[in-house]
Short mmCIF file of C-alpha atoms and ligand atoms in Angstrom, two decimals:
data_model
loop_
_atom_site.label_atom_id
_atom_site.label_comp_id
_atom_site.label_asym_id
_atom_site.label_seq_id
_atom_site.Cartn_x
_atom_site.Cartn_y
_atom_site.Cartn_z
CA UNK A 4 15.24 -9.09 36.47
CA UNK A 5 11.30 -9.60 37.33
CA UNK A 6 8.85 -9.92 35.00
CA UNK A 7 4.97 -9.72 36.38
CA UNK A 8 2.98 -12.32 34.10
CA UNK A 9 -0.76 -12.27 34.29
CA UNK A 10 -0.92 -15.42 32.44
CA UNK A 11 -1.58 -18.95 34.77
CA UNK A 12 -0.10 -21.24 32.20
CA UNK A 13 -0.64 -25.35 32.93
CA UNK A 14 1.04 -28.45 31.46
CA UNK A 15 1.41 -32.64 32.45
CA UNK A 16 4.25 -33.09 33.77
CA UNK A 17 5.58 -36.06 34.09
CA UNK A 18 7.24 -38.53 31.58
CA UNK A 19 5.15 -40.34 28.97
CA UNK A 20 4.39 -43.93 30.57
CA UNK A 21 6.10 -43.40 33.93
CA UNK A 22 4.89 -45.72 36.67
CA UNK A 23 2.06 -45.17 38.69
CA UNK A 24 2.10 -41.49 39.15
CA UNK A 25 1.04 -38.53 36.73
CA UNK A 26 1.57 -34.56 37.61
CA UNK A 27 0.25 -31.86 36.27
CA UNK A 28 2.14 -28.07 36.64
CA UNK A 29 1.09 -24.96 37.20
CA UNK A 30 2.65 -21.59 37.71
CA UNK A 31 1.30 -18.15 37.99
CA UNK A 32 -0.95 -15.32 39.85
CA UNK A 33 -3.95 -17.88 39.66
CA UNK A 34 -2.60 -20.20 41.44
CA UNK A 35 -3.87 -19.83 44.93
CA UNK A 36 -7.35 -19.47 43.67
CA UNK A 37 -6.77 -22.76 41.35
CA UNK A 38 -5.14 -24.48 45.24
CA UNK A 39 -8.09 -23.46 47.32
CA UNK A 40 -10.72 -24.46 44.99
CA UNK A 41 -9.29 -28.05 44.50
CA UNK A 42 -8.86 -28.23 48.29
CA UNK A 43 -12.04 -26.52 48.82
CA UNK A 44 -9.92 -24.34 51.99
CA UNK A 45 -6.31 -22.58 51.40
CA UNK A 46 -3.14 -24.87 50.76
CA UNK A 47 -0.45 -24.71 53.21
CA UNK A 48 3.17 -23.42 51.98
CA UNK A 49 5.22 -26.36 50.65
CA UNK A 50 2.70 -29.16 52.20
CA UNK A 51 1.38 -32.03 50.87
CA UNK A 52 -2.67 -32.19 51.06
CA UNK A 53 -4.12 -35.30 50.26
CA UNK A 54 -6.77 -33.66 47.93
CA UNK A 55 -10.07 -35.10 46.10
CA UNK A 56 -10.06 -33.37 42.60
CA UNK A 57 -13.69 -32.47 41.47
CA UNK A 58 -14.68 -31.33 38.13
CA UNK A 59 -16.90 -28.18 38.02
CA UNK A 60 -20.12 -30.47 39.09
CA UNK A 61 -18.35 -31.80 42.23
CA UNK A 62 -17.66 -35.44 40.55
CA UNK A 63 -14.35 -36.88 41.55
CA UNK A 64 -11.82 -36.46 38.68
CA UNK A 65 -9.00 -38.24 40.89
CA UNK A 66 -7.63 -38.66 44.51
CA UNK A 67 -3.64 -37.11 44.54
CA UNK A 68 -1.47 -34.83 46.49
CA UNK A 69 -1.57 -31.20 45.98
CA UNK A 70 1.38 -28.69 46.52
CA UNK A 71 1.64 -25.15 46.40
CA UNK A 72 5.13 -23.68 46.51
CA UNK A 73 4.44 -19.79 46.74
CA UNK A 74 6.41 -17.06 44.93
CA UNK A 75 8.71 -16.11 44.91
CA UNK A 76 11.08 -19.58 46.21
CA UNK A 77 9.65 -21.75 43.28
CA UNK A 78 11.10 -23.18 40.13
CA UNK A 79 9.57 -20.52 38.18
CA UNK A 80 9.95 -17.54 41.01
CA UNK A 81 5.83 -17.09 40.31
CA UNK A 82 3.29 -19.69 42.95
CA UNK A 83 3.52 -22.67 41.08
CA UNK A 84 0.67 -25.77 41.89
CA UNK A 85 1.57 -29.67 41.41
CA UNK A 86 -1.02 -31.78 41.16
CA UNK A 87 -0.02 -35.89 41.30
CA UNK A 88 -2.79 -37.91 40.78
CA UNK A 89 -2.59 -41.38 39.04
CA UNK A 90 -0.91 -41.78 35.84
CA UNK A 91 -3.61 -42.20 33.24
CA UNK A 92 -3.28 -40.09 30.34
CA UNK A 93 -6.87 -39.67 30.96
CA UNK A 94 -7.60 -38.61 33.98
CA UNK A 95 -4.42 -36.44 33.95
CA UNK A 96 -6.07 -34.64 30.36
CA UNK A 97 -8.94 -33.68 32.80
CA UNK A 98 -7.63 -32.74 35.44
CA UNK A 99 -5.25 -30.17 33.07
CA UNK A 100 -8.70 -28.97 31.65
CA UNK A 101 -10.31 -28.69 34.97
CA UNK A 102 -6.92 -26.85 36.13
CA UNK A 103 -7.53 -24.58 32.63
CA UNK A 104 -11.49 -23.86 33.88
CA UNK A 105 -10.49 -22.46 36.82
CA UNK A 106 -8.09 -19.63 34.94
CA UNK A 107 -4.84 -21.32 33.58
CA UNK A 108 -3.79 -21.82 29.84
CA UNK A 109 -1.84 -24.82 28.22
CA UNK A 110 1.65 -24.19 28.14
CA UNK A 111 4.16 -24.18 25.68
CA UNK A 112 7.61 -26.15 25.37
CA UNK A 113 9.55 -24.88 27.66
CA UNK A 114 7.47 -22.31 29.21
CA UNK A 115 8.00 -22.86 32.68
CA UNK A 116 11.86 -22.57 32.31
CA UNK A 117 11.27 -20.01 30.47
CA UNK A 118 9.57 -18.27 33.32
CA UNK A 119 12.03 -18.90 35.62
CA UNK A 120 15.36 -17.44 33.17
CA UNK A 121 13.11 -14.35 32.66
CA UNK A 122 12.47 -14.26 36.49
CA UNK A 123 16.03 -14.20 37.16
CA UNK A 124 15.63 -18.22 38.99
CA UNK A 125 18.44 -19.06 35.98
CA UNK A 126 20.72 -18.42 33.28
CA UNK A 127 20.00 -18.98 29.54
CA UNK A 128 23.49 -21.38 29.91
CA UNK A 129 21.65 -23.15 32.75
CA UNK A 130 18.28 -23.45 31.45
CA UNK A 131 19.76 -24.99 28.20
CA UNK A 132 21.37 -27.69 30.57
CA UNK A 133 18.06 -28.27 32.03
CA UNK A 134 16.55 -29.81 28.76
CA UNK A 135 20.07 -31.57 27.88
CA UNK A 136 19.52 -32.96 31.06
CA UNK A 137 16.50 -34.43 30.10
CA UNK A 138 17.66 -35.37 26.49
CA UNK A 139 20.90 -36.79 28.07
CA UNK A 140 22.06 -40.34 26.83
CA UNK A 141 24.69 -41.21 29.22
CA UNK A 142 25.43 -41.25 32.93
CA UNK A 143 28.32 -38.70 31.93
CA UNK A 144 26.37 -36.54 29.85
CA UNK A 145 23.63 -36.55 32.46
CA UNK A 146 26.30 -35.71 35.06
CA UNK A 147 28.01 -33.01 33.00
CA UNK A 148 24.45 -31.61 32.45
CA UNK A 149 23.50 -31.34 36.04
CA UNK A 150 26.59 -29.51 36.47
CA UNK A 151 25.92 -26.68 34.10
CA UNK A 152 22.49 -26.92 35.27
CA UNK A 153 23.95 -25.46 38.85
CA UNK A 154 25.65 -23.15 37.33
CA UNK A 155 29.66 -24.26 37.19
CA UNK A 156 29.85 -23.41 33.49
CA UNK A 157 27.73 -19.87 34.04
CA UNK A 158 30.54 -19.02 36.59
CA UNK A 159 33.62 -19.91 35.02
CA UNK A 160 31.63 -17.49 31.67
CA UNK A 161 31.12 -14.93 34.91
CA UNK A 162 34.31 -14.71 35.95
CA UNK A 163 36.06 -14.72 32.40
CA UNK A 164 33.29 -11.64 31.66
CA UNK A 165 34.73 -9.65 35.10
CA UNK A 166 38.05 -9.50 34.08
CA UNK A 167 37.34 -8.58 30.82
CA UNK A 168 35.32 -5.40 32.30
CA UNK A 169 38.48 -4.77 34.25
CA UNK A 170 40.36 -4.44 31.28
CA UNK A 171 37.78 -2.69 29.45
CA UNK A 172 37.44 -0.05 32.28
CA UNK A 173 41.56 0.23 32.21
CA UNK A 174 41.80 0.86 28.04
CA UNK A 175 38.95 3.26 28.15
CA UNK A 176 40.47 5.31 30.87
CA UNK A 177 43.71 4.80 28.65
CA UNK A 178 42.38 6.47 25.63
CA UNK A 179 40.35 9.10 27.62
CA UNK A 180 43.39 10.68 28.43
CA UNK A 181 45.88 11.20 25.44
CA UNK A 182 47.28 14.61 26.32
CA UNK A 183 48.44 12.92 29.41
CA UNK A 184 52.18 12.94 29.63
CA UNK A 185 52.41 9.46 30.38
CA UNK A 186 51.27 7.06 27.37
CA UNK A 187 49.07 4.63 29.38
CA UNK A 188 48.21 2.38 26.40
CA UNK A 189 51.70 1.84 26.83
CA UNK A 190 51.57 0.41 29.68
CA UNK A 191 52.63 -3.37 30.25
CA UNK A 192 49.91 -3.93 32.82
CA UNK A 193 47.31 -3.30 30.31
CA UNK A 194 48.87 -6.32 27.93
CA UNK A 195 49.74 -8.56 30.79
CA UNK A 196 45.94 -7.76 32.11
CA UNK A 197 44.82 -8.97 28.10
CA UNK A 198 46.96 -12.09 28.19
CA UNK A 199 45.50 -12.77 31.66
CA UNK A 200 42.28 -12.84 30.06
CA UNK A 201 43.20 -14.89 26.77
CA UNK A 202 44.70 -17.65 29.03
CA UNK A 203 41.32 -18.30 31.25
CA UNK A 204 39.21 -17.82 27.75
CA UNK A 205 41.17 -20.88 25.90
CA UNK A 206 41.00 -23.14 29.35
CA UNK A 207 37.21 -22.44 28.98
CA UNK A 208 36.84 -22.86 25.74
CA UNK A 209 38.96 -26.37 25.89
CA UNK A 210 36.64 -27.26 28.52
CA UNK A 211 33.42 -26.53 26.61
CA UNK A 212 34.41 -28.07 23.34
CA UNK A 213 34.45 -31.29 25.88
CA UNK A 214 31.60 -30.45 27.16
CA UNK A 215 30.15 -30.36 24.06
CA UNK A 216 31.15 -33.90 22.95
CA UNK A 217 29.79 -35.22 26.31
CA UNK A 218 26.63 -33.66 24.98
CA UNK A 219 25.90 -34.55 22.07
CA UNK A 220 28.59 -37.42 21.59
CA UNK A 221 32.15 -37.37 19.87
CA UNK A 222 31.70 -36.91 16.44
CA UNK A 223 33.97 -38.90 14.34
CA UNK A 224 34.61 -39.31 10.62
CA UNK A 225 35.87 -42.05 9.04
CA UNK A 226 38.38 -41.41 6.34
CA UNK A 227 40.68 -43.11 4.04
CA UNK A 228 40.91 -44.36 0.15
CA UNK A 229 38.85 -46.73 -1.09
CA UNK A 230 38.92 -50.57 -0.39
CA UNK A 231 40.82 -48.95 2.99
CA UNK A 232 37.86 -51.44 5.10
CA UNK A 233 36.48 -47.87 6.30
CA UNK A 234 32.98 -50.21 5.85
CA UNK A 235 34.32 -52.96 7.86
CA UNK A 236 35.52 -51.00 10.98
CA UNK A 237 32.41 -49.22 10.73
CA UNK A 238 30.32 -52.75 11.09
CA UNK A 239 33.08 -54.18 13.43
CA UNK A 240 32.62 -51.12 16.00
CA UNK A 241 28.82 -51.03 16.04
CA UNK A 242 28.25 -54.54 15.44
CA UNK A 243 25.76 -53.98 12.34
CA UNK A 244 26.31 -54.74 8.63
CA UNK A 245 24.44 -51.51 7.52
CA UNK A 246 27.65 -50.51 6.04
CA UNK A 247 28.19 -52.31 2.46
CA UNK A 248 31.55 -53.90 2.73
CA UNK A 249 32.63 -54.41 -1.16
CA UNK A 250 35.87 -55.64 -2.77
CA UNK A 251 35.20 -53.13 -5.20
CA UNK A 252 36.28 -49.65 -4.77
CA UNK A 253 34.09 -46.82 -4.13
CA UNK A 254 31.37 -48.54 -3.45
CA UNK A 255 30.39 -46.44 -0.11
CA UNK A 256 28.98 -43.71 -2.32
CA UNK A 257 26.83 -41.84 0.95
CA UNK A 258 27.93 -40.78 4.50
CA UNK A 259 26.20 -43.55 6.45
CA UNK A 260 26.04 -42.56 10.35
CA UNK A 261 26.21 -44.63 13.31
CA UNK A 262 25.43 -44.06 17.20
CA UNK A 263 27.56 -45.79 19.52
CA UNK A 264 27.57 -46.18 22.94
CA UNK A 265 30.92 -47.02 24.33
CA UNK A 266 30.68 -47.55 28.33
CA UNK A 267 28.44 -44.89 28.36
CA UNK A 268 30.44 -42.55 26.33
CA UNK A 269 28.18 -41.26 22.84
CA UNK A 270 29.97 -41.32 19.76
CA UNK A 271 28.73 -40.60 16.11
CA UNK A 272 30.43 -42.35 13.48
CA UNK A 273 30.51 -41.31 10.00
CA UNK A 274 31.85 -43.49 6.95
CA UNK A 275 32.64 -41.34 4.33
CA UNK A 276 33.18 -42.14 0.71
CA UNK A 277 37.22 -41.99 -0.28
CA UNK A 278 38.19 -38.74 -0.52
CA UNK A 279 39.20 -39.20 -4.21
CA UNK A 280 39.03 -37.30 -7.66
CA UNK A 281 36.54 -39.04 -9.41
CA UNK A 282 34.64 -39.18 -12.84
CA UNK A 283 31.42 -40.45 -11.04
CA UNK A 284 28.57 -38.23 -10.72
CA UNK A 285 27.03 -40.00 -7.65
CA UNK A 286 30.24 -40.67 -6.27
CA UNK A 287 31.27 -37.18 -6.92
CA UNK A 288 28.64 -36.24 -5.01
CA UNK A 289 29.27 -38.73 -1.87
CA UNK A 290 32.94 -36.80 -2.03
CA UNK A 291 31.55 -33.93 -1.80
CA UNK A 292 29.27 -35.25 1.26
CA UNK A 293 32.79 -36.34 3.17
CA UNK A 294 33.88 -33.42 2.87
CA UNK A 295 30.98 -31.70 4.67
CA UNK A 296 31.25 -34.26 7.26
CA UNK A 297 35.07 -33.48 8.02
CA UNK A 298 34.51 -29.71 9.06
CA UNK A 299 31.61 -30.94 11.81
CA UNK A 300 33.89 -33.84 12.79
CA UNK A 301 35.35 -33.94 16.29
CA UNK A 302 37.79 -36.46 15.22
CA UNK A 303 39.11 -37.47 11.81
CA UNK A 304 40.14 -41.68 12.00
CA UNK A 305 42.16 -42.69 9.16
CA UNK A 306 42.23 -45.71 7.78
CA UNK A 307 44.89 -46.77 5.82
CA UNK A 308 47.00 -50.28 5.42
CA UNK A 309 51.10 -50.42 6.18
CA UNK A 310 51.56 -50.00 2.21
CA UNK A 311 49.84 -46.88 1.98
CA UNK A 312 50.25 -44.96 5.23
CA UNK A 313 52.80 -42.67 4.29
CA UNK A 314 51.19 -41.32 1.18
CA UNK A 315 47.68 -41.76 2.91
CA UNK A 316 48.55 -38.92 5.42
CA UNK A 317 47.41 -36.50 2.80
CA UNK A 318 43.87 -37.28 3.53
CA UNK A 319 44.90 -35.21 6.81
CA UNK A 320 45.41 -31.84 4.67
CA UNK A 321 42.93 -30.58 4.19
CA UNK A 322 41.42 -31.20 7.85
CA UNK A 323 39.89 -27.87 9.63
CA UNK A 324 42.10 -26.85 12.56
CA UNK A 325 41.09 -28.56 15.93
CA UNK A 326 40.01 -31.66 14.66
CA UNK A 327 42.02 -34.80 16.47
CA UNK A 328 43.58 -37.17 14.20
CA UNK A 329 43.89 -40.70 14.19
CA UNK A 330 45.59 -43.28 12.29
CA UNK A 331 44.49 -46.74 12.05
CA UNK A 332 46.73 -49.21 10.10
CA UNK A 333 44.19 -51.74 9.13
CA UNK A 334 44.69 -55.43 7.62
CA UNK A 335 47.48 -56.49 10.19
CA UNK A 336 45.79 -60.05 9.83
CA UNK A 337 46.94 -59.91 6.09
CA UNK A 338 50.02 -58.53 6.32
CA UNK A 339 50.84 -60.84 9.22
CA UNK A 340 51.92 -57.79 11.85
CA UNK A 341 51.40 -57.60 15.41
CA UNK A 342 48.65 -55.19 16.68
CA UNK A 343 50.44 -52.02 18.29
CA UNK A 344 49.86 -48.53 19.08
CA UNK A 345 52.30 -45.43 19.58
CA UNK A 346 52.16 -41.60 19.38
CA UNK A 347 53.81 -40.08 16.78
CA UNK A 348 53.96 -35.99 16.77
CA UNK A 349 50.89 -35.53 18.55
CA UNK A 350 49.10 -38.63 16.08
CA UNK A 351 48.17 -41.65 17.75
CA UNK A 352 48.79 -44.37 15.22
CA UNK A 353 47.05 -47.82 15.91
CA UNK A 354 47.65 -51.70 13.95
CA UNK A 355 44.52 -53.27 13.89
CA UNK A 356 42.42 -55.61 12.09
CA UNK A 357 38.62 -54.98 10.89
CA UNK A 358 38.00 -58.19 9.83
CA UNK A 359 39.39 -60.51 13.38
CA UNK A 360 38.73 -57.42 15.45
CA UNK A 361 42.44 -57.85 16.96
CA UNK A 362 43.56 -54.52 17.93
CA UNK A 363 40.48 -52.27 18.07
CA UNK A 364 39.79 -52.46 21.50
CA UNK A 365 42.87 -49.62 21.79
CA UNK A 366 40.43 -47.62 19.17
CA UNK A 367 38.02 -47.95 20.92
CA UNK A 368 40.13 -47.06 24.49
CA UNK A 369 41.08 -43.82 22.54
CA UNK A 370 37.50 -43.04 21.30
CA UNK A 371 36.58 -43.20 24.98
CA UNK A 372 38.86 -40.96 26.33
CA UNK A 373 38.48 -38.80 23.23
CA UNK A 374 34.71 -38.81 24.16
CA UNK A 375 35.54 -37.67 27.06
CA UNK A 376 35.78 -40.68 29.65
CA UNK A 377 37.22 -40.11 32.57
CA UNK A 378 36.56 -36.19 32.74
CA UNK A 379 36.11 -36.00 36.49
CA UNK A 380 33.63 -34.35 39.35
CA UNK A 381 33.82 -30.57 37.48
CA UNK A 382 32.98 -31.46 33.72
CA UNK A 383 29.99 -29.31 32.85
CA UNK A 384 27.51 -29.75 29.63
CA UNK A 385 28.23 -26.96 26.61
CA UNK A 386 26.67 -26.35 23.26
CA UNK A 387 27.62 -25.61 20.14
CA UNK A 388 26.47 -22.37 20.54
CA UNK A 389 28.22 -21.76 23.44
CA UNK A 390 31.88 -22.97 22.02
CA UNK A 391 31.00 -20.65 19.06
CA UNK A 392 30.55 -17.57 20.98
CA UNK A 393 33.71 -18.36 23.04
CA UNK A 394 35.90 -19.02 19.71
CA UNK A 395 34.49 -15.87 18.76
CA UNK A 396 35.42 -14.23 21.77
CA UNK A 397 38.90 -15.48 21.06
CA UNK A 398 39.35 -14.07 17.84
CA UNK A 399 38.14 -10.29 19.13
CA UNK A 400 40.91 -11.04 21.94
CA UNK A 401 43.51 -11.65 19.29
CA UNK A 402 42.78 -8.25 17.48
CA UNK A 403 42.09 -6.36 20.64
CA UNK A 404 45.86 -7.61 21.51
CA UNK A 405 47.27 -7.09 17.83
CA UNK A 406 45.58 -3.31 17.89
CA UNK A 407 47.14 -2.36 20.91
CA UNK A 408 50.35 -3.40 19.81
CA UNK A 409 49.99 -1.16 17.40
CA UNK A 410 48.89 1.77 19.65
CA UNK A 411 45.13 1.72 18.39
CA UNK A 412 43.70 2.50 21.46
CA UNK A 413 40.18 2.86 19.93
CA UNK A 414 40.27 -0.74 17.86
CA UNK A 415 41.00 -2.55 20.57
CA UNK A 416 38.80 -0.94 22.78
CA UNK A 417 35.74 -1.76 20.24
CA UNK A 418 37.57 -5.62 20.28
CA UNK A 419 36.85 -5.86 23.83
CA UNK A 420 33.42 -4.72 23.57
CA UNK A 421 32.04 -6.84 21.14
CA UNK A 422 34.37 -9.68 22.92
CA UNK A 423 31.65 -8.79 26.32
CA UNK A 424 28.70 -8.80 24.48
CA UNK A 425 29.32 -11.93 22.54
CA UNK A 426 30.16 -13.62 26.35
CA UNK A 427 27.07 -12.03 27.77
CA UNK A 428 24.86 -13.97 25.52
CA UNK A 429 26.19 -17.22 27.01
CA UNK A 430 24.13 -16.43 29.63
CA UNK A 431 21.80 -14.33 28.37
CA UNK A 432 22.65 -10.85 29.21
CA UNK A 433 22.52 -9.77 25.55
CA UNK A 434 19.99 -12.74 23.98
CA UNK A 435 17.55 -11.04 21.28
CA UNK A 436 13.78 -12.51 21.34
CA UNK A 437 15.07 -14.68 18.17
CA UNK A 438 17.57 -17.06 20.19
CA UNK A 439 15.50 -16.95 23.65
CA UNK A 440 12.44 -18.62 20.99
CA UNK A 441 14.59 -20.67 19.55
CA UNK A 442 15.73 -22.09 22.53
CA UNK A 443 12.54 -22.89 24.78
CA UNK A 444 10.92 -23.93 21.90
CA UNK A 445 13.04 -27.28 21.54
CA UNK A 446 12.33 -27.91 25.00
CA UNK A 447 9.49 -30.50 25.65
CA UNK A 448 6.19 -29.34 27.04
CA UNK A 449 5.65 -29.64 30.62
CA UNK A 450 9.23 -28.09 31.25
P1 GDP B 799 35.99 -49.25 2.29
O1 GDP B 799 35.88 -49.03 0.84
O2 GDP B 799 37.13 -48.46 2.86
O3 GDP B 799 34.73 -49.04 3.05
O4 GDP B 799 36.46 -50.78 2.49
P2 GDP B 799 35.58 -52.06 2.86
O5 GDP B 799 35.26 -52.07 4.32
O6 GDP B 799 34.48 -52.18 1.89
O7 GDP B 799 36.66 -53.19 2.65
C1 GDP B 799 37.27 -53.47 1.40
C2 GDP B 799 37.78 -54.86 1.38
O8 GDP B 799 38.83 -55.05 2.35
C3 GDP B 799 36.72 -55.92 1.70
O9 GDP B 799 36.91 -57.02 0.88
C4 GDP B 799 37.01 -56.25 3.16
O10 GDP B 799 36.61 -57.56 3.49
C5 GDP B 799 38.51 -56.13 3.20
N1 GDP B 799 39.00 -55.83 4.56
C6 GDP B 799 38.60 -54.82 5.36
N2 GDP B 799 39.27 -54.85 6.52
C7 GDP B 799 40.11 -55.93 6.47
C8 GDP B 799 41.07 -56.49 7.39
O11 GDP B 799 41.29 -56.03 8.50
N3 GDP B 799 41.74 -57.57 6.96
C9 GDP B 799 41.55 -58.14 5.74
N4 GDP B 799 42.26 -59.20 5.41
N5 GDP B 799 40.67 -57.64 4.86
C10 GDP B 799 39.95 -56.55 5.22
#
C-alpha cells in the first residue's frame, strides 16, 4: 500500500527542554529541494553535512547537521530531512518557518507516523506502540512497547488471522457443495481446524489483556463495607493522606484515584464508597460511582476484617467476569493475628494491617505480579481497543462453533467473517477514516 503525497509537511522534533540539541523533521517530495538549498549543493544519502542554515536573506539562522534519508528506506517511506541545530525554542521556530518558505507545511500530531502506516513502513498495532512508547511510564511498559512497536504483537494477530482464512476457505468450499454425497460440514477436521483457532485466540487475548495493564497500569478497585480501612490502605500504599480516614461510616462518599508506582510496575487505585443500600443521596450517588469503577477494574481488592469475611464475600457477586479477586483481612493488629497469606479456590486471601503496615508488603508482591512483573523478553504493549476486538473475535468463534454444530453451514460461515474483519482492524486492514483520526490525532506533534 503506497500512497503519493504532494504535501512536504514539517514539525520540531525533539522533546520539550532536552539538552543541548533541537531537530526539526521533514518528510516529503520537497525535500531534496528544501536539502540542497540549506546546503547550498545536493545532500549525500544518509550523511551528515555540517550545514550553516540561512534565512531567505542569507543571515545565519543556526550552525547543525543536516540529513537526508531518501525514499523510499525512511521512517515515513517518502525523503524525509533532519535538521539538528541547537536547542532553543527559538531558533528551532525559525528554522521550521524557514523549512515552511522553502515548500513544507506544519504538521499535525502524528502525521509522520501516519505517513509511514499509510505507506505500508507499519501497522496501525505498531504505530499505536510507537506513541505508547513515548507516553510509557515504566521500564516494562517501555519494553513491552518497543516490542509491539517491532511488530511481535502484529504477528502473533497475523498468524491467528491465517488460520482463520484456512478455515474460512475450508467451510465455504463445505457449503458450496451440498449435493455432494459426502456431508463435508460434517467433517471433524473442520471442528478440530475451529478449536485450533479458538485455542491460539484466548493465548492472545490472555497475553494482550497483560499487555494492556503494562500499558496503562493495573487497574484496581478497592472494595469492602464501610469502616473496612479501604481509606487507610489506600494512604498506607501510596503514602498520602488524600484519602479521609473516618471512624464514621460512609464517609468516603467519591471514588478517589491514586497512581502508584510499584518497582516500576503502574497501578491505579480506586477507593470506592461501601457498596451498601443507602438512604443518602450523595452517598447513593458515590455507590453508584463504585459500581462504575468495578466493571473497568483489572482487579477487585477486598477489604474486610476476620469478623466479617465470610459474609463480606458478597461484595464479590456482582463482579464482571475476568476481574481478579483479592481478599485482604485487615486489622490483624487489633485482633492480635499473625500476618499470613494463602490461596483459597483460585482467591488469594492476605492478613494484614493498614494502620502498622505489617503484612502489606505480600499485597503489594501480588499487585506486582498482577501488574505484570516479571513478564519476560516477549511481553508486547496492547490497548484496550485491541483486547476488545479480540474478545469480540472470541465470541463470533463461539457461535461460528455452536452453528456448525448445528449444521448451519451459512451462520457460521458469516461468524468467521466478521471474526476476520474484526482481527484485520488490529492492524489496520479494515480501519475506517474515523479510528485512523482518532488515533494519530492523540499522538504528539513532531511524531
Ligand atoms: P473505610 O471506610 O473503609 O475507608 O475505612 P477507614 O480507612 O476510614 O477506616 C475506618 C477506621 O478503621 C478508622 O478509624 C481507621 O483508623 C481504622 N483502621 C483502618 N485500618 C486499621 C487497622 O489495620 N487496624 C486498626 N486497629 N484500625 C484500622
Amino acid at each position: 500500500m503506497t500512497t503519493e503525497n504532494t504535501e512536504t509537511i514539517a514539525a520540531i522534533a525533539s522533546a520539550p527542554g532536552a539538552a543541548g540539541v533541537g531537530v526539526v523533521r521533514v518528510s516529503g517530495p520537497a525535500v531534496p529541494h528544501i536539502a540542497e538549498t540549506l546546503l547550498g549543493r545536493a545532500a549525500q544519502p544518509r550523511y551528515a553535512h555540517l550545514a550553516a542554515f540561512r534565512d531567505n536573506g542569507g543571515e545565519l539562522i543556526d550552525r547543525g547537521l543536516l540529513l537526508h534519508f531518501p525514499a523510499p528506506a525512511s521512517y515515513t517511506g517518502e525523503h524525509v530531512l533532519e535538521l539538528q541545530g541547537h536547542g532553543s525554542p527559538v531558533l528551532l521556530d525559525e528554522l521550521l518557518r524557514r523549512v515552511c518558505e522553502l515548500g513544507a507545511r506544519l504538521a499535525r500530531p502524528g502525521e509522520f507516523t501516519e505517513r509511514a502506516f499509510l505507506n505500508g513502513k507499519l501497522d496501525l498495532a505498531q504505530a499505536e506502540a510507537v506513541a505508547d512508547l513515548i507516553a510509557a511510564r515504566s521500564r516494562a511498559a517501555a519494553r513491552a512497547a518497543l516490542q509491539s512497536m517491532e511488530g511481535v504483537f502484529s504477528r502473533r494477530v497475523d498468524s491467528l488471522l491465517q488460520g482463520l482464512i484456512a478455515l474460512r476457505v475450508h467451510v465455504e468450499a463445505a457449503i458450496d457443495f451440498p449435493e455432494e454425497e459426502i456431508d463435508f460440514l460434517a467433517d471433524p477436521a473442520i471442528e478440530r481446524q475451529l478449536q485450533g483457532v479458538r485455542v491460539e485466540l484466548v493465548d492472545l487475548l490472555r497475553e494482550a489483556q497483560r499487555g494492556l495493564r503494562l500499558n496503562d497500569g493495573l487497574r484496581v478497585a478497592i472494595i469492602g463495607r464501610p469502616n473496612a480501612g479501604k481509606s487507610s490502605l489506600l494512604n498506607a500504599l501510596t503514602g498520602s493522606d488524600r484519602a479521609i480516614v473516618n471512624a464514621t461510616a460512609g464517609t468516603t462518599r467519591d471514588v478517589l484515584r491514586e497512581s502508584l508506582s510499584l518497582d516500576g510496575m503502574a497501578l491505579e487505585l480506586a477507593d470506592t464508597a461501601g457498596l451498601r443500600d443507602t438512604d443518602d443521596e450523595v452517598e447513593r450517588e458515590g455507590v453508584r460511582r463504585a459500581h462504575g469503577e468495578l466493571q473497568r477494574a483489572d482487579v477487585a481488592l477486598l477489604v474486610t476484617d476476620a469478623q466479617h469475611a465470610v459474609a463480606d464475600l458478597t461484595f464479590f457477586q456482582t463482579l464482571p467476569a475476568g476481574v481478579e479477586r483479592l481478599v485482604l483481612i485487615n486489622k490483624i493488629d487489633r485482633d492480635q493475628i499473625a500476618a499470613a497469606e494463602e490461596r483459597r479456590e483460585g482467591v488469594d486471601w492476605m492478613w494484614a494491617s493498614a494502620k502498622t503496615g505489617e503484612g502489606l508488603d505480600t499485597l503489594r508482591e501480588h499487585l506486582k505480579r498482577l501488574a505484570g512483573a516479571g513478564s519476560g523478553e516477549g511481553a508486547f504493549s496492547a490497548r484496550r481497543r485491541h483486547v476488545l476486538a479480540l474478545q469480540q473475535v472470541d465470541v463470533h468463534l463461539q457461535d461460528a462453533a455452536n452453528e456448525l454444530a448445528h449444521g448451519a453451514g451459512e451462520l457460521a460461515a458469516e461468524e468467521l467473517r466478521q471474526s476476520q474483519q474484526v482481527l484485520g482492524e488490529i492492524t489496520g486492514g479494515y480501519s475506517s477514516d474515523d479510528l485512523l483520526g482518532a488515533i494519530f490525532g492523540s499522538f504528539c506533534i513532531g511524531k
